[in-house]
GROMACS .gro file of C-alpha atoms in nm:
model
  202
    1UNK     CA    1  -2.553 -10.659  -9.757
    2UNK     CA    2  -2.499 -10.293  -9.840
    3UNK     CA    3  -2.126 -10.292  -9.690
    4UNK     CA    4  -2.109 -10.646  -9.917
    5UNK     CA    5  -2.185 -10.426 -10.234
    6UNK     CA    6  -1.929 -10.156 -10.117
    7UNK     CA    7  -1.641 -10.389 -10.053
    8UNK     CA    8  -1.635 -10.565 -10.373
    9UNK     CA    9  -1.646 -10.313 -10.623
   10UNK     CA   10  -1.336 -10.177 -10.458
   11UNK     CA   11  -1.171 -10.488 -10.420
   12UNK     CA   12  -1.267 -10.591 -10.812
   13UNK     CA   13  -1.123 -10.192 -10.905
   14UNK     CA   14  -0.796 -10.253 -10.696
   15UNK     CA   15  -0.682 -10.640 -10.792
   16UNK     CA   16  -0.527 -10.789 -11.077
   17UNK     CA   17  -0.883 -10.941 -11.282
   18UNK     CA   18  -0.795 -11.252 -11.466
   19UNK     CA   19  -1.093 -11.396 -11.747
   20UNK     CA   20  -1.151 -11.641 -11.455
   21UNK     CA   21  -1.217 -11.406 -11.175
   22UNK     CA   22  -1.392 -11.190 -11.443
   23UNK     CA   23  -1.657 -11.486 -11.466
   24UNK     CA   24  -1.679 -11.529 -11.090
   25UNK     CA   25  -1.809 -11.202 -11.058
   26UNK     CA   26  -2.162 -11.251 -11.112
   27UNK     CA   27  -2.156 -11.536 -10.842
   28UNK     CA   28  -2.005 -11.272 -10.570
   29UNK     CA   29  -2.276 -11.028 -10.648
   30UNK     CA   30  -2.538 -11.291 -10.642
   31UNK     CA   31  -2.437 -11.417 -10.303
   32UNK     CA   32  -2.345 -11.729 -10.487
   33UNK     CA   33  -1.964 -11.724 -10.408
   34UNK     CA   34  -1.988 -12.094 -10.224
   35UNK     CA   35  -2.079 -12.200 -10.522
   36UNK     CA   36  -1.834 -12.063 -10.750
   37UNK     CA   37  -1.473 -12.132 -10.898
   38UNK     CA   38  -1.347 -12.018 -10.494
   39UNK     CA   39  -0.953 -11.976 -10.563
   40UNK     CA   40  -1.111 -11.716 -10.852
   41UNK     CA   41  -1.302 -11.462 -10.602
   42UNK     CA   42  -1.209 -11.172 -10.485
   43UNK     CA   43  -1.407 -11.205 -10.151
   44UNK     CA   44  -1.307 -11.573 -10.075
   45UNK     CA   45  -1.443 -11.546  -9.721
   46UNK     CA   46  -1.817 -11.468  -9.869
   47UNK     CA   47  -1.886 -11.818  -9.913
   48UNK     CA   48  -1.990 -11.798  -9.550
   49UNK     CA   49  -2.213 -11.509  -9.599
   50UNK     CA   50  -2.337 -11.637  -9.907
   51UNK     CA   51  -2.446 -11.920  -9.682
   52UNK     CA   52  -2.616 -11.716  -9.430
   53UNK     CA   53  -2.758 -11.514  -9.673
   54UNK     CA   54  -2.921 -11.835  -9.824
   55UNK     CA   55  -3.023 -11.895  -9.465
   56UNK     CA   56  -3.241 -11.546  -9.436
   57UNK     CA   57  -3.422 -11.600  -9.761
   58UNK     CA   58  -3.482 -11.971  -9.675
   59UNK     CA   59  -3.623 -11.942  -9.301
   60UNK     CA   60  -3.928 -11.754  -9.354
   61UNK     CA   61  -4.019 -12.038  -9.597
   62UNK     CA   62  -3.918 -12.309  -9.336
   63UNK     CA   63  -4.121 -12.148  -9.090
   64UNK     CA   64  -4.445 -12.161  -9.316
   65UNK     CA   65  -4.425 -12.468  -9.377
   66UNK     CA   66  -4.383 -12.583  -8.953
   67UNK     CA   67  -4.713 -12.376  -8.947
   68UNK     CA   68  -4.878 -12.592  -9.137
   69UNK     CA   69  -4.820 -12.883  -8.873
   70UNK     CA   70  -5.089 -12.968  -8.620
   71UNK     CA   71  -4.854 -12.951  -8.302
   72UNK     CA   72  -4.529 -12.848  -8.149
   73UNK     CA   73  -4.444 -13.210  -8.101
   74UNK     CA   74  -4.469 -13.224  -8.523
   75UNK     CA   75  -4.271 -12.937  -8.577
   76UNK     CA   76  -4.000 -13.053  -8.351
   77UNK     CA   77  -3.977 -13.390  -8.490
   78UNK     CA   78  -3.987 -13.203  -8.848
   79UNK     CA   79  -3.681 -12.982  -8.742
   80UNK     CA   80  -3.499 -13.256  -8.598
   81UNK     CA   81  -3.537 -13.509  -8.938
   82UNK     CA   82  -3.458 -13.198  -9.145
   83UNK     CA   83  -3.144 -13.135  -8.890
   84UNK     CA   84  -3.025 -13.510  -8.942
   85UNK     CA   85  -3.095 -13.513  -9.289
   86UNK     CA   86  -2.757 -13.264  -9.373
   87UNK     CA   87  -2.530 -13.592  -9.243
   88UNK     CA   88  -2.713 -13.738  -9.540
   89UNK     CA   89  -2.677 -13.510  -9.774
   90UNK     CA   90  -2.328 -13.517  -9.733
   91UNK     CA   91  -2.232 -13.867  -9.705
   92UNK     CA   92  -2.380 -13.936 -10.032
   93UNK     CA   93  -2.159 -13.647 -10.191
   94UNK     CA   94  -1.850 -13.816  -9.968
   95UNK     CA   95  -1.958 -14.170 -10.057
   96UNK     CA   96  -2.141 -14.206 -10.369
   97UNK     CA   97  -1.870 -14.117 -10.595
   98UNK     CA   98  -1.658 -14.367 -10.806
   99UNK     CA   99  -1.322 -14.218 -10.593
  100UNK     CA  100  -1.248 -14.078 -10.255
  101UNK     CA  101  -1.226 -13.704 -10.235
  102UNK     CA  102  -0.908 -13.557 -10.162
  103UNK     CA  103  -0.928 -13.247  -9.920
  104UNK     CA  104  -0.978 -12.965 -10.164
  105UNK     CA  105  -1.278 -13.136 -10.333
  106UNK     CA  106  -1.448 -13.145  -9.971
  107UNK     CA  107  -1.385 -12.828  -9.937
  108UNK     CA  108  -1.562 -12.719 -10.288
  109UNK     CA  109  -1.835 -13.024 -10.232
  110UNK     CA  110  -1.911 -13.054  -9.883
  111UNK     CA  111  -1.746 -12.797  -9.670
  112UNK     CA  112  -1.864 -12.447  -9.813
  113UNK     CA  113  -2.196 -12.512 -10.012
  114UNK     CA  114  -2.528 -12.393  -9.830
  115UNK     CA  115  -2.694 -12.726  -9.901
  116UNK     CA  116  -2.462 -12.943  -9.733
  117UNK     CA  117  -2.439 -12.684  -9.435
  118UNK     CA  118  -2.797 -12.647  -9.333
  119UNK     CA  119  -2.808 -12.862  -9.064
  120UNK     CA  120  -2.583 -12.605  -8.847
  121UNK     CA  121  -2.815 -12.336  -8.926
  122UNK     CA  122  -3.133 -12.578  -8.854
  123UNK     CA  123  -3.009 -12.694  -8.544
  124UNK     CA  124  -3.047 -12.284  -8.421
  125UNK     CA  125  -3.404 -12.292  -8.561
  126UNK     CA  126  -3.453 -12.620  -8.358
  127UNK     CA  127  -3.351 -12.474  -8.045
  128UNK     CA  128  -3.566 -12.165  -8.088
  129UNK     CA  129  -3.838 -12.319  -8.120
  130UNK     CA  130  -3.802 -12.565  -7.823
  131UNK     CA  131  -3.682 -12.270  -7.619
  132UNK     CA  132  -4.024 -12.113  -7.732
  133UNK     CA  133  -4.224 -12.431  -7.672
  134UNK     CA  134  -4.055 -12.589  -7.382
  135UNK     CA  135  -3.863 -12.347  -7.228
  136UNK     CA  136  -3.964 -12.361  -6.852
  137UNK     CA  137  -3.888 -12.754  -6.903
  138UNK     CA  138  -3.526 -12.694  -7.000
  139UNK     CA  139  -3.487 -12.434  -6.722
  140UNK     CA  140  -3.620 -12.667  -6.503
  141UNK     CA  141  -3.386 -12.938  -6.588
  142UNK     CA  142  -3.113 -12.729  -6.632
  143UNK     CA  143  -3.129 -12.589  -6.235
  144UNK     CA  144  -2.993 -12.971  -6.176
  145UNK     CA  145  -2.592 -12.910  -6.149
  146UNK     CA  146  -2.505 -13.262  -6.237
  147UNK     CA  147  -2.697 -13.181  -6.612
  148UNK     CA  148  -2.547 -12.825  -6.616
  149UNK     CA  149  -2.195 -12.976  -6.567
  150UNK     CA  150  -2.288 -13.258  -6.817
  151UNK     CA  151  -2.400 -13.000  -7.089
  152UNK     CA  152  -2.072 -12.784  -7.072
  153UNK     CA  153  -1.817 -13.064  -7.051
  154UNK     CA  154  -2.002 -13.227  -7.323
  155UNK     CA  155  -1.950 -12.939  -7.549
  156UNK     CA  156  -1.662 -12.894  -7.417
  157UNK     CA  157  -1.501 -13.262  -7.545
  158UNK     CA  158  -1.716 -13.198  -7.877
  159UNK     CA  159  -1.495 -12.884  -7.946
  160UNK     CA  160  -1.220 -13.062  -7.876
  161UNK     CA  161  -1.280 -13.349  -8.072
  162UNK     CA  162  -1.347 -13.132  -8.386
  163UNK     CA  163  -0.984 -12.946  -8.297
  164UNK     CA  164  -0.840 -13.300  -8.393
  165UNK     CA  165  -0.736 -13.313  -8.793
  166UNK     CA  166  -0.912 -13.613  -8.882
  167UNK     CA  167  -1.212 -13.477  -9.022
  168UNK     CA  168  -1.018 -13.409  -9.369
  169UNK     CA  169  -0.756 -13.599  -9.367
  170UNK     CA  170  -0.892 -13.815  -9.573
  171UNK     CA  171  -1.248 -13.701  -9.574
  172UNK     CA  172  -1.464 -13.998  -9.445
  173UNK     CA  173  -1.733 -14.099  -9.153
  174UNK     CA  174  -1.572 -13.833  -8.943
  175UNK     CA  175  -1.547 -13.552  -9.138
  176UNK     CA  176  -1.935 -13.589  -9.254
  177UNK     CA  177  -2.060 -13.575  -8.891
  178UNK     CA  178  -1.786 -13.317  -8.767
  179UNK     CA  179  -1.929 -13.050  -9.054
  180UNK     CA  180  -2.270 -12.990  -8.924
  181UNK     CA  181  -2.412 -13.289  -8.703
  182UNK     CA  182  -2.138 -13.281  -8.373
  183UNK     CA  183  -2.056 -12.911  -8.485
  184UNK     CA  184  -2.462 -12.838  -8.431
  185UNK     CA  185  -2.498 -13.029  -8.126
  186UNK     CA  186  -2.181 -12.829  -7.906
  187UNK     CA  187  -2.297 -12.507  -8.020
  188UNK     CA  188  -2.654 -12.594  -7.928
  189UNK     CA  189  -2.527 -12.785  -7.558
  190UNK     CA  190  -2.336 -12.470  -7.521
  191UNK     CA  191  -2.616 -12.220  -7.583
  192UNK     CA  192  -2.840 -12.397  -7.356
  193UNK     CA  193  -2.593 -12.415  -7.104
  194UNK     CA  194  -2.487 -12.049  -7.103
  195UNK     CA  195  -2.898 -11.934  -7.108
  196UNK     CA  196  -2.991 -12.120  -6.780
  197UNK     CA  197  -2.680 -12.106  -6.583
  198UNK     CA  198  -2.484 -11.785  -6.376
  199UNK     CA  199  -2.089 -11.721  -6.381
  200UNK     CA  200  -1.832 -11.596  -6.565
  201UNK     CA  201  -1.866 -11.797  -6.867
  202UNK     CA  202  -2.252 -11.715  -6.929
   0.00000   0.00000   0.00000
């Protein structure tokens, strides 16, 4: 945050200001740039922190409330309905409107906003907290080499599959799972497998 409020006063002091970036500025400060006019930013890439920054202020609610739940099984069910529910929240932005959007509008709509992105950053609460609850389970599991090859080929193919350029061309089924539902589950896979396995990859 600090460097944040460095780089953009010397970036708003050093680049041609138009009224339109003028009135984005406010939204860059505020860690609101995702939800700004984006090609009228001077820090176009701080959508992503805005996101993240979202994220920090939003987690210590989110784990408040999975206190209040009477076990772990609870809280992990909660996690994982709150995980799923970002594939929701996005096909009803990608299907509820009276016309298909083109790629751009995904982009603005879907792509960069923090509440059609959560799932991705739920999906790392998620696996803390099973790591914290059910840890010696997973390692116990994951000492099997058939399910340690399983879990990096299978993040392996999702990776691949989200290399492909279907997901916004036009934005449909695809493109709603590939932003935060398969995207979640490879990094996840992937974390697991590189905590309980050796090599040169872990």
């Amino acid at each position: 945050m600090p460097l944040s409020y460095v780089v953009c006063p010397i970036l708003v002091l050093t680049s041609p200001m138009d009224p339109l970036t003028r009135a984005q500025l406010p939204f860059e400060y505020f860690y609101l740039t995702n939800y700004s006019n984006i090609p009228h930013v001077v820090m176009f890439w701080a959508w992503s922190l805005s996101a993240e920054e979202h994220f920090y202020l939003a987690v210590p609610i989110l784990m408040a409330l999975l206190g209040l739940l009477p076990s772990a099984r609870a809280r992990i069910g909660a996690l994982v309905a709150l995980w799923l529910s970002g594939a929701v929240v996005r096909g009803a932005i990608v299907f509820g409107g009276p016309a298909p959007l083109d790629p751009f509008q995904y982009f603005r709509r879907v792509y960069i906003p923090t509440h059609t992105r959560y799932d991705i950053l739920v999906a790392g609460v998620l696996l803390a907290y099973v790591l914290k609850s059910h840890g010696d389970v997973l390692r116990t599991w994951m000492r099997r080499p058939g399910l340690r090859a399983l879990s990096a080929l299978g993040s392996l193919a999702l990776f691949g599959a989200l290399m492909t350029p279907e997901p916004f061309s036009p934005p449909g089924v695809w493109s709603v799972l590939a932003t935060g539902t398969i995207t979640g589950i490879a990094y996840v896979n992937l974390i697991v497998y590189l905590l309980f396995t050796d090599g040169w990859l872990a």
